[in-house]
Amino acid sequence: MANPLRSEVLKLYRNLLYLGQEYPKGPDYFRECLKSAFKKNKDVKDPIEIRNLVDQGESVIKELGNLYYLREYRDMKKLYHRQEMFTLLNVGRLED
Amino acid sequence: MSRVLVGVKRVIDYAVKIRVKPDNSGVVTDGVKHSMNPFCEIAVEEAVRLKEKKFISEVVAVSCGPAQATETIRTALAMGCDRGIHVEVSGKDYESLGPLQVSKIFAALAKKEEASLVILGKQAIDDDCNQTGQMTAALLDWPQGTFASEVEITGDKVKVVREIDGGLETIKINMPAVLTADLRLNTPRYATLPNIMKAKKKKIANVKPADLGVDIVSRACRGTEWDTVGSLYEQWRSRSEHGALVF
C-alpha cells in the first residue's frame, strides 16, 4: 500500500470502529463486518482503487451519521410531538 | 463580532430504558449510559452554524454538574464549540439543582462573558422542566425566542420562528437574547473521531457557582401533610381574612 494512503486507511478504520459502537445490531456485529470488509480488500495495490474504497468508507460514515440521527429524531418526535403525528395520520399525509 | 453561550446538559441517554431504584428514591443512574440532551445537541448545532455563517465569532459550551459533565462539554467541543466552561456542582447540591439555580448561573456567565446570545435546548428529557431558558431571559431582562424552529440574524436583531400550539409564530427580537431550540431547528452533526481528537486541545475552564456570585440553595420546600381534606379546609378558613387566603 502507498504510504500516505496507509494512514488514511487506518484513520478510516478507526473512525468507522468508533462510530460502530452505536450500531443497532450491536458493536460486535459491526466490528466483524468492518474487519471482513477491510480484509477482503487487503491485497489492493492500485492507489486509485484504494482512493475509491476509502471514499466508499467515508460515505458509510455519512450514512451511519444519518442513521443515528434519524433514529434519535424519530424517537424525539414520538415523545414530544405526538399530537402532530396524529394530525398527520388523520389527514392521510406522510411526512418526514 | 459576538459570543454565544450554549448550555448543554448531561442526561440519561434517550434510548435507555429507565429503571426506578428499589427504594423508590429516584431512577437508577449508576452505570447507565448518559449523553447530551437531544435538544442541547440542536442548540449546539445552531450556535456552530451561526459561527460558520460568520454571524458570531465564538461559541462557548457551558454545563453545570459534577465531574462527568465535562464529557458532555467535550462532545460540544467536538461538534465545533471553541471552548467550554464547567460549572462544578456535585453531591447534594447537584441533586437539588434545578432550572432556577441553573438560570442564575447562566445569567451570571452571560454577563461575565458578554454574550450576545444564550442558546439552550427547550427542555431536558430527564426533568422536562422547560423553564431554564425562560428564567435566564427574565433574570437578564433579555428578550426570548423559545421553541425556535428557525433562527435568522440580521444586524442586531434575531428573527425567530417559534413552534407553538396551533402552528408557527414569527417574532423579531433585539440582541442580546435567549433562544431555546425545538426539534426542527436543525440536524445536529455527529461527533466523529477526528473531531473528538481535535477537541481534546480545546480548553474547558472550571468554575464554582460561588465564583460567579450565585447562591444555588434550593428554593423547594416540603409542604405540610394533612390527614383529611376537612382539616386542610379548616386551616385555610381560619387563615382567611375578608374572604381572602392569608399565609
mmCIF file of C-alpha atoms in Angstrom:
data_model
loop_
_atom_site.group_PDB
_atom_site.id
_atom_site.type_symbol
_atom_site.label_atom_id
_atom_site.label_comp_id
_atom_site.label_asym_id
_atom_site.label_seq_id
_atom_site.Cartn_x
_atom_site.Cartn_y
_atom_site.Cartn_z
ATOM 1 C CA MET A 1 0.000 0.000 0.000
ATOM 2 C CA ALA A 2 1.286 3.512 -0.799
ATOM 3 C CA ASN A 3 2.442 5.235 2.383
ATOM 4 C CA PRO A 4 0.198 8.337 2.555
ATOM 5 C CA LEU A 5 -2.823 6.193 1.777
ATOM 6 C CA ARG A 6 -1.897 3.766 4.547
ATOM 7 C CA SER A 7 -2.515 6.325 7.267
ATOM 8 C CA GLU A 8 -5.784 7.338 5.596
ATOM 9 C CA VAL A 9 -6.982 3.752 5.548
ATOM 10 C CA LEU A 10 -6.050 3.333 9.200
ATOM 11 C CA LYS A 11 -7.835 6.559 10.113
ATOM 12 C CA LEU A 12 -10.904 5.372 8.236
ATOM 13 C CA TYR A 13 -10.855 2.048 10.065
ATOM 14 C CA ARG A 14 -10.563 3.706 13.465
ATOM 15 C CA ASN A 15 -13.262 6.227 12.627
ATOM 16 C CA LEU A 16 -15.670 3.508 11.497
ATOM 17 C CA LEU A 17 -14.850 1.410 14.537
ATOM 18 C CA TYR A 18 -15.718 4.310 16.809
ATOM 19 C CA LEU A 19 -18.982 5.014 15.007
ATOM 20 C CA GLY A 20 -19.930 1.345 15.109
ATOM 21 C CA GLN A 21 -20.367 1.474 18.861
ATOM 22 C CA GLU A 22 -23.928 2.736 18.433
ATOM 23 C CA TYR A 23 -24.866 0.336 15.663
ATOM 24 C CA PRO A 24 -28.395 -1.105 16.109
ATOM 25 C CA LYS A 25 -27.277 -4.702 15.605
ATOM 26 C CA GLY A 26 -24.550 -4.281 18.209
ATOM 27 C CA PRO A 27 -20.927 -3.104 18.120
ATOM 28 C CA ASP A 28 -19.577 -6.668 17.877
ATOM 29 C CA TYR A 29 -21.594 -7.412 14.747
ATOM 30 C CA PHE A 30 -20.441 -4.141 13.241
ATOM 31 C CA ARG A 31 -16.799 -4.860 14.066
ATOM 32 C CA GLU A 32 -16.974 -8.269 12.376
ATOM 33 C CA CYS A 33 -18.461 -6.751 9.230
ATOM 34 C CA LEU A 34 -15.877 -3.970 9.294
ATOM 35 C CA LYS A 35 -12.970 -6.414 9.662
ATOM 36 C CA SER A 36 -14.149 -8.673 6.869
ATOM 37 C CA ALA A 37 -14.801 -5.689 4.571
ATOM 38 C CA PHE A 38 -11.257 -4.386 5.073
ATOM 39 C CA LYS A 39 -9.711 -7.867 4.889
ATOM 40 C CA LYS A 40 -11.456 -8.507 1.578
ATOM 41 C CA ASN A 41 -9.542 -5.591 0.039
ATOM 42 C CA LYS A 42 -6.202 -6.056 1.768
ATOM 43 C CA ASP A 43 -4.357 -7.006 -1.437
ATOM 44 C CA VAL A 44 -5.475 -3.996 -3.452
ATOM 45 C CA LYS A 45 -2.363 -2.165 -4.733
ATOM 46 C CA ASP A 46 -3.685 0.406 -7.215
ATOM 47 C CA PRO A 47 -3.776 3.820 -5.449
ATOM 48 C CA ILE A 48 -6.806 4.945 -7.460
ATOM 49 C CA GLU A 49 -8.700 1.878 -6.339
ATOM 50 C CA ILE A 50 -7.641 2.429 -2.759
ATOM 51 C CA ARG A 51 -8.846 6.016 -3.054
ATOM 52 C CA ASN A 52 -12.229 4.757 -4.299
ATOM 53 C CA LEU A 53 -12.524 2.314 -1.442
ATOM 54 C CA VAL A 54 -11.630 4.988 1.093
ATOM 55 C CA ASP A 55 -14.313 7.232 -0.412
ATOM 56 C CA GLN A 56 -16.779 4.378 -0.078
ATOM 57 C CA GLY A 57 -15.805 4.122 3.559
ATOM 58 C CA GLU A 58 -16.379 7.855 4.019
ATOM 59 C CA SER A 59 -19.875 7.539 2.577
ATOM 60 C CA VAL A 60 -20.561 4.728 5.050
ATOM 61 C CA ILE A 61 -19.592 7.170 7.793
ATOM 62 C CA LYS A 62 -22.120 9.681 6.447
ATOM 63 C CA GLU A 63 -24.806 7.013 6.262
ATOM 64 C CA LEU A 64 -24.153 5.936 9.836
ATOM 65 C CA GLY A 65 -24.448 9.549 10.977
ATOM 66 C CA ASN A 66 -27.767 9.808 9.151
ATOM 67 C CA LEU A 67 -28.972 6.520 10.609
ATOM 68 C CA TYR A 68 -28.202 7.610 14.151
ATOM 69 C CA TYR A 69 -29.792 10.996 13.588
ATOM 70 C CA LEU A 70 -32.999 9.572 12.112
ATOM 71 C CA ARG A 71 -33.295 7.126 14.973
ATOM 72 C CA GLU A 72 -33.000 9.890 17.536
ATOM 73 C CA TYR A 73 -35.263 12.274 15.611
ATOM 74 C CA ARG A 74 -37.953 9.636 15.274
ATOM 75 C CA ASP A 75 -37.889 8.856 18.986
ATOM 76 C CA MET A 76 -37.837 12.529 19.993
ATOM 77 C CA LYS A 77 -40.715 13.265 17.658
ATOM 78 C CA LYS A 78 -42.742 10.438 19.196
ATOM 79 C CA LEU A 79 -42.050 11.730 22.672
ATOM 80 C CA TYR A 80 -42.558 15.434 22.125
ATOM 81 C CA HIS A 81 -44.644 15.923 19.029
ATOM 82 C CA ARG A 82 -47.212 13.160 19.362
ATOM 83 C CA GLN A 83 -50.162 15.446 18.741
ATOM 84 C CA GLU A 84 -48.753 16.335 15.394
ATOM 85 C CA MET A 85 -48.241 12.741 14.370
ATOM 86 C CA PHE A 86 -51.911 12.014 14.965
ATOM 87 C CA THR A 87 -52.914 15.018 12.898
ATOM 88 C CA LEU A 88 -50.705 13.867 10.055
ATOM 89 C CA LEU A 89 -52.157 10.377 10.206
ATOM 90 C CA ASN A 90 -55.716 11.686 10.136
ATOM 91 C CA VAL A 91 -55.119 13.771 7.070
ATOM 92 C CA GLY A 92 -53.511 10.786 5.404
ATOM 93 C CA ARG A 93 -50.272 12.579 4.611
ATOM 94 C CA LEU A 94 -46.848 11.003 5.065
ATOM 95 C CA GLU A 95 -44.154 13.455 6.079
ATOM 96 C CA ASP A 96 -40.632 13.252 7.476
ATOM 97 C CA MET B 1 -18.367 40.168 16.398
ATOM 98 C CA SER B 2 -20.140 38.406 19.180
ATOM 99 C CA ARG B 3 -20.022 35.496 21.553
ATOM 100 C CA VAL B 4 -22.653 32.823 22.094
ATOM 101 C CA LEU B 5 -23.158 30.797 25.238
ATOM 102 C CA VAL B 6 -24.646 27.342 24.722
ATOM 103 C CA GLY B 7 -25.949 25.354 27.660
ATOM 104 C CA VAL B 8 -25.586 21.587 27.494
ATOM 105 C CA LYS B 9 -26.912 19.056 29.968
ATOM 106 C CA ARG B 10 -25.744 15.549 30.656
ATOM 107 C CA VAL B 11 -28.793 13.312 30.871
ATOM 108 C CA ILE B 12 -29.547 9.604 30.732
ATOM 109 C CA ASP B 13 -29.397 8.621 27.049
ATOM 110 C CA TYR B 14 -32.734 8.922 25.280
ATOM 111 C CA ALA B 15 -32.660 5.260 24.177
ATOM 112 C CA VAL B 16 -32.087 3.807 27.640
ATOM 113 C CA LYS B 17 -34.928 2.033 29.383
ATOM 114 C CA ILE B 18 -35.331 3.891 32.683
ATOM 115 C CA ARG B 19 -35.456 1.830 35.856
ATOM 116 C CA VAL B 20 -36.676 3.053 39.245
ATOM 117 C CA LYS B 21 -34.438 2.386 42.242
ATOM 118 C CA PRO B 22 -35.699 -0.379 44.595
ATOM 119 C CA ASP B 23 -36.227 2.175 47.381
ATOM 120 C CA ASN B 24 -38.259 4.412 45.036
ATOM 121 C CA SER B 25 -35.966 7.351 45.788
ATOM 122 C CA GLY B 26 -35.214 8.020 42.150
ATOM 123 C CA VAL B 27 -34.072 6.380 38.945
ATOM 124 C CA VAL B 28 -31.001 4.202 38.519
ATOM 125 C CA THR B 29 -28.153 6.337 37.176
ATOM 126 C CA ASP B 30 -25.044 4.338 38.168
ATOM 127 C CA GLY B 31 -23.546 2.532 35.196
ATOM 128 C CA VAL B 32 -26.328 3.817 32.947
ATOM 129 C CA LYS B 33 -25.401 5.350 29.606
ATOM 130 C CA HIS B 34 -25.509 9.139 29.683
ATOM 131 C CA SER B 35 -25.247 11.537 26.774
ATOM 132 C CA MET B 36 -26.010 15.113 25.785
ATOM 133 C CA ASN B 37 -29.661 16.108 25.965
ATOM 134 C CA PRO B 38 -31.020 15.892 22.381
ATOM 135 C CA PHE B 39 -32.354 19.463 22.473
ATOM 136 C CA CYS B 40 -28.962 20.668 23.699
ATOM 137 C CA GLU B 41 -27.375 18.963 20.669
ATOM 138 C CA ILE B 42 -29.683 21.004 18.453
ATOM 139 C CA ALA B 43 -28.730 24.159 20.390
ATOM 140 C CA VAL B 44 -25.003 23.458 19.918
ATOM 141 C CA GLU B 45 -25.531 22.760 16.216
ATOM 142 C CA GLU B 46 -27.332 26.070 15.744
ATOM 143 C CA ALA B 47 -24.604 28.007 17.549
ATOM 144 C CA VAL B 48 -21.889 26.337 15.467
ATOM 145 C CA ARG B 49 -23.815 27.045 12.255
ATOM 146 C CA LEU B 50 -24.156 30.716 13.215
ATOM 147 C CA LYS B 51 -20.404 30.825 13.690
ATOM 148 C CA GLU B 52 -19.810 29.093 10.334
ATOM 149 C CA LYS B 53 -22.029 31.716 8.704
ATOM 150 C CA LYS B 54 -19.877 34.337 10.450
ATOM 151 C CA PHE B 55 -22.672 35.929 12.483
ATOM 152 C CA ILE B 56 -20.780 35.223 15.684
ATOM 153 C CA SER B 57 -17.140 34.788 16.468
ATOM 154 C CA GLU B 58 -17.025 32.405 19.405
ATOM 155 C CA VAL B 59 -19.165 29.613 20.816
ATOM 156 C CA VAL B 60 -18.748 28.735 24.486
ATOM 157 C CA ALA B 61 -20.287 25.498 25.776
ATOM 158 C CA VAL B 62 -21.416 25.536 29.400
ATOM 159 C CA SER B 63 -22.542 22.675 31.603
ATOM 160 C CA CYS B 64 -23.443 22.574 35.288
ATOM 161 C CA GLY B 65 -22.831 19.412 37.218
ATOM 162 C CA PRO B 66 -20.287 17.004 38.673
ATOM 163 C CA ALA B 67 -17.016 15.978 37.009
ATOM 164 C CA GLN B 68 -18.778 13.865 34.373
ATOM 165 C CA ALA B 69 -20.366 16.999 32.931
ATOM 166 C CA THR B 70 -17.046 17.649 31.201
ATOM 167 C CA GLU B 71 -17.753 14.648 28.930
ATOM 168 C CA THR B 72 -20.792 16.484 27.611
ATOM 169 C CA ILE B 73 -18.752 19.637 27.149
ATOM 170 C CA ARG B 74 -16.178 17.592 25.192
ATOM 171 C CA THR B 75 -18.931 16.418 22.871
ATOM 172 C CA ALA B 76 -19.996 20.029 22.354
ATOM 173 C CA LEU B 77 -16.370 20.958 21.595
ATOM 174 C CA ALA B 78 -16.187 18.066 19.119
ATOM 175 C CA MET B 79 -19.273 19.475 17.404
ATOM 176 C CA GLY B 80 -17.494 22.777 16.898
ATOM 177 C CA CYS B 81 -17.637 24.900 20.043
ATOM 178 C CA ASP B 82 -14.474 26.865 20.737
ATOM 179 C CA ARG B 83 -14.125 26.445 24.473
ATOM 180 C CA GLY B 84 -16.037 25.156 27.452
ATOM 181 C CA ILE B 85 -16.949 26.207 30.969
ATOM 182 C CA HIS B 86 -17.674 23.558 33.554
ATOM 183 C CA VAL B 87 -19.629 24.941 36.488
ATOM 184 C CA GLU B 88 -18.886 22.415 39.160
ATOM 185 C CA VAL B 89 -21.863 21.325 41.242
ATOM 186 C CA SER B 90 -21.789 17.919 42.892
ATOM 187 C CA GLY B 91 -23.355 15.730 45.530
ATOM 188 C CA LYS B 92 -26.392 17.033 47.371
ATOM 189 C CA ASP B 93 -26.139 20.389 45.613
ATOM 190 C CA TYR B 94 -26.443 18.646 42.271
ATOM 191 C CA GLU B 95 -29.455 16.639 43.396
ATOM 192 C CA SER B 96 -31.297 19.817 44.263
ATOM 193 C CA LEU B 97 -30.021 21.753 41.231
ATOM 194 C CA GLY B 98 -32.993 22.907 39.210
ATOM 195 C CA PRO B 99 -33.879 25.426 36.493
ATOM 196 C CA LEU B 100 -33.833 28.389 38.897
ATOM 197 C CA GLN B 101 -30.274 27.769 40.045
ATOM 198 C CA VAL B 102 -29.040 26.894 36.563
ATOM 199 C CA SER B 103 -30.603 30.017 35.061
ATOM 200 C CA LYS B 104 -28.935 32.145 37.757
ATOM 201 C CA ILE B 105 -25.618 30.580 36.763
ATOM 202 C CA PHE B 106 -26.234 31.147 33.054
ATOM 203 C CA ALA B 107 -27.311 34.745 33.670
ATOM 204 C CA ALA B 108 -24.129 35.426 35.631
ATOM 205 C CA LEU B 109 -21.996 33.786 32.918
ATOM 206 C CA ALA B 110 -23.784 35.600 30.099
ATOM 207 C CA LYS B 111 -22.935 38.901 31.754
ATOM 208 C CA LYS B 112 -19.365 37.890 32.595
ATOM 209 C CA GLU B 113 -18.640 36.568 29.097
ATOM 210 C CA GLU B 114 -20.509 39.465 27.471
ATOM 211 C CA ALA B 115 -22.530 37.075 25.362
ATOM 212 C CA SER B 116 -24.934 38.362 22.730
ATOM 213 C CA LEU B 117 -26.881 35.143 22.629
ATOM 214 C CA VAL B 118 -27.620 32.346 25.045
ATOM 215 C CA ILE B 119 -28.896 29.259 23.246
ATOM 216 C CA LEU B 120 -30.366 26.352 25.206
ATOM 217 C CA GLY B 121 -32.399 23.300 24.417
ATOM 218 C CA LYS B 122 -36.088 23.863 25.038
ATOM 219 C CA GLN B 123 -36.162 21.237 27.792
ATOM 220 C CA ALA B 124 -34.196 18.351 29.211
ATOM 221 C CA ILE B 125 -35.505 14.859 28.600
ATOM 222 C CA ASP B 126 -34.977 13.849 32.221
ATOM 223 C CA ASP B 127 -36.970 16.527 34.015
ATOM 224 C CA ASP B 128 -38.898 18.095 31.091
ATOM 225 C CA CYS B 129 -38.992 21.398 33.001
ATOM 226 C CA ASN B 130 -38.899 23.746 30.001
ATOM 227 C CA GLN B 131 -38.010 26.619 32.356
ATOM 228 C CA THR B 132 -34.296 27.341 32.259
ATOM 229 C CA GLY B 133 -34.316 29.371 29.034
ATOM 230 C CA GLN B 134 -37.261 31.472 30.075
ATOM 231 C CA MET B 135 -35.904 32.089 33.582
ATOM 232 C CA THR B 136 -32.473 33.017 32.226
ATOM 233 C CA ALA B 137 -34.050 35.603 29.930
ATOM 234 C CA ALA B 138 -36.091 37.014 32.802
ATOM 235 C CA LEU B 139 -33.060 37.279 35.110
ATOM 236 C CA LEU B 140 -31.088 39.060 32.396
ATOM 237 C CA ASP B 141 -34.105 41.092 31.290
ATOM 238 C CA TRP B 142 -33.355 39.952 27.726
ATOM 239 C CA PRO B 143 -35.910 39.082 25.060
ATOM 240 C CA GLN B 144 -36.501 35.380 24.485
ATOM 241 C CA GLY B 145 -37.190 33.307 21.386
ATOM 242 C CA THR B 146 -38.337 29.943 22.723
ATOM 243 C CA PHE B 147 -39.287 26.769 20.838
ATOM 244 C CA ALA B 148 -37.274 28.062 17.900
ATOM 245 C CA SER B 149 -37.616 26.097 14.676
ATOM 246 C CA GLU B 150 -35.862 28.767 12.628
ATOM 247 C CA VAL B 151 -33.349 31.443 13.600
ATOM 248 C CA GLU B 152 -32.119 34.268 11.388
ATOM 249 C CA ILE B 153 -29.810 37.073 12.441
ATOM 250 C CA THR B 154 -29.859 40.435 10.677
ATOM 251 C CA GLY B 155 -27.693 43.081 12.270
ATOM 252 C CA ASP B 156 -28.505 43.188 15.952
ATOM 253 C CA LYS B 157 -31.935 41.626 15.580
ATOM 254 C CA VAL B 158 -32.966 37.999 15.536
ATOM 255 C CA LYS B 159 -35.946 36.657 13.621
ATOM 256 C CA VAL B 160 -37.274 33.560 15.349
ATOM 257 C CA VAL B 161 -39.964 31.239 14.042
ATOM 258 C CA ARG B 162 -41.479 29.559 17.061
ATOM 259 C CA GLU B 163 -43.367 26.278 17.240
ATOM 260 C CA ILE B 164 -46.391 26.937 19.360
ATOM 261 C CA ASP B 165 -49.694 25.155 19.914
ATOM 262 C CA GLY B 166 -51.650 25.563 16.740
ATOM 263 C CA GLY B 167 -48.838 26.483 14.415
ATOM 264 C CA LEU B 168 -45.889 28.785 13.905
ATOM 265 C CA GLU B 169 -45.249 32.271 15.232
ATOM 266 C CA THR B 170 -42.617 34.609 13.821
ATOM 267 C CA ILE B 171 -41.090 37.213 16.099
ATOM 268 C CA LYS B 172 -38.258 39.700 15.751
ATOM 269 C CA ILE B 173 -36.263 40.366 18.893
ATOM 270 C CA ASN B 174 -33.279 42.504 19.770
ATOM 271 C CA MET B 175 -29.946 41.094 20.781
ATOM 272 C CA PRO B 176 -28.754 40.204 23.343
ATOM 273 C CA ALA B 177 -31.359 37.477 23.615
ATOM 274 C CA VAL B 178 -32.038 33.959 24.876
ATOM 275 C CA LEU B 179 -33.137 31.279 22.413
ATOM 276 C CA THR B 180 -34.343 27.772 23.127
ATOM 277 C CA ALA B 181 -34.131 25.115 20.451
ATOM 278 C CA ASP B 182 -37.009 22.914 19.362
ATOM 279 C CA LEU B 183 -36.740 19.642 17.467
ATOM 280 C CA ARG B 184 -36.939 21.001 13.926
ATOM 281 C CA LEU B 185 -34.406 23.794 14.257
ATOM 282 C CA ASN B 186 -31.660 21.784 12.581
ATOM 283 C CA THR B 187 -29.994 18.387 12.156
ATOM 284 C CA PRO B 188 -27.154 18.091 14.668
ATOM 285 C CA ARG B 189 -23.867 16.757 13.317
ATOM 286 C CA TYR B 190 -22.463 13.564 14.732
ATOM 287 C CA ALA B 191 -19.165 13.988 16.590
ATOM 288 C CA THR B 192 -16.745 11.798 14.631
ATOM 289 C CA LEU B 193 -13.448 10.547 15.973
ATOM 290 C CA PRO B 194 -11.190 13.108 14.217
ATOM 291 C CA ASN B 195 -13.318 15.937 15.659
ATOM 292 C CA ILE B 196 -13.184 14.407 19.116
ATOM 293 C CA MET B 197 -9.387 14.213 18.857
ATOM 294 C CA LYS B 198 -9.202 17.857 17.774
ATOM 295 C CA ALA B 199 -11.489 18.851 20.635
ATOM 296 C CA LYS B 200 -9.044 17.484 23.201
ATOM 297 C CA LYS B 201 -6.872 20.529 22.576
ATOM 298 C CA LYS B 202 -9.696 22.951 23.376
ATOM 299 C CA LYS B 203 -9.882 24.418 26.863
ATOM 300 C CA ILE B 204 -12.523 23.762 29.496
ATOM 301 C CA ALA B 205 -12.477 26.249 32.369
ATOM 302 C CA ASN B 206 -13.643 25.086 35.782
ATOM 303 C CA VAL B 207 -15.657 27.445 37.991
ATOM 304 C CA LYS B 208 -17.807 27.135 41.078
ATOM 305 C CA PRO B 209 -21.224 28.823 41.414
ATOM 306 C CA ALA B 210 -19.818 30.890 44.293
ATOM 307 C CA ASP B 211 -17.142 32.297 41.942
ATOM 308 C CA LEU B 212 -19.976 33.733 39.884
ATOM 309 C CA GLY B 213 -21.707 35.120 42.947
ATOM 310 C CA VAL B 214 -24.558 32.653 42.589
ATOM 311 C CA ASP B 215 -26.262 31.042 45.545
ATOM 312 C CA ILE B 216 -27.557 27.627 44.497
ATOM 313 C CA VAL B 217 -29.597 26.930 47.591
ATOM 314 C CA SER B 218 -32.730 25.125 46.562
ATOM 315 C CA ARG B 219 -35.957 27.034 46.946
ATOM 316 C CA ALA B 220 -38.019 23.870 47.066
ATOM 317 C CA CYS B 221 -39.561 23.270 50.473
ATOM 318 C CA ARG B 222 -41.504 20.380 51.719
ATOM 319 C CA GLY B 223 -45.177 21.030 52.104
ATOM 320 C CA THR B 224 -47.303 20.036 55.051
ATOM 321 C CA GLU B 225 -49.299 16.851 55.024
ATOM 322 C CA TRP B 226 -52.922 16.887 56.049
ATOM 323 C CA ASP B 227 -54.868 13.848 57.211
ATOM 324 C CA THR B 228 -58.129 14.843 55.651
ATOM 325 C CA VAL B 229 -59.402 17.443 53.225
ATOM 326 C CA GLY B 230 -61.517 18.746 56.092
ATOM 327 C CA SER B 231 -58.518 19.656 58.257
ATOM 328 C CA LEU B 232 -56.843 21.388 55.294
ATOM 329 C CA TYR B 233 -60.014 23.370 54.652
ATOM 330 C CA GLU B 234 -60.235 24.315 58.343
ATOM 331 C CA GLN B 235 -56.705 25.703 58.237
ATOM 332 C CA TRP B 236 -57.494 27.692 55.103
ATOM 333 C CA ARG B 237 -60.699 29.053 56.578
ATOM 334 C CA SER B 238 -59.074 30.065 59.852
ATOM 335 C CA ARG B 239 -56.295 31.882 57.980
ATOM 336 C CA SER B 240 -58.547 33.753 55.608
ATOM 337 C CA GLU B 241 -59.381 37.352 56.129
ATOM 338 C CA HIS B 242 -62.294 39.041 54.433
ATOM 339 C CA GLY B 243 -62.667 36.016 52.203
ATOM 340 C CA ALA B 244 -59.042 36.100 51.027
ATOM 341 C CA LEU B 245 -56.447 33.492 51.882
ATOM 342 C CA VAL B 246 -53.612 34.829 54.032
ATOM 343 C CA PHE B 247 -50.495 32.851 54.790
#
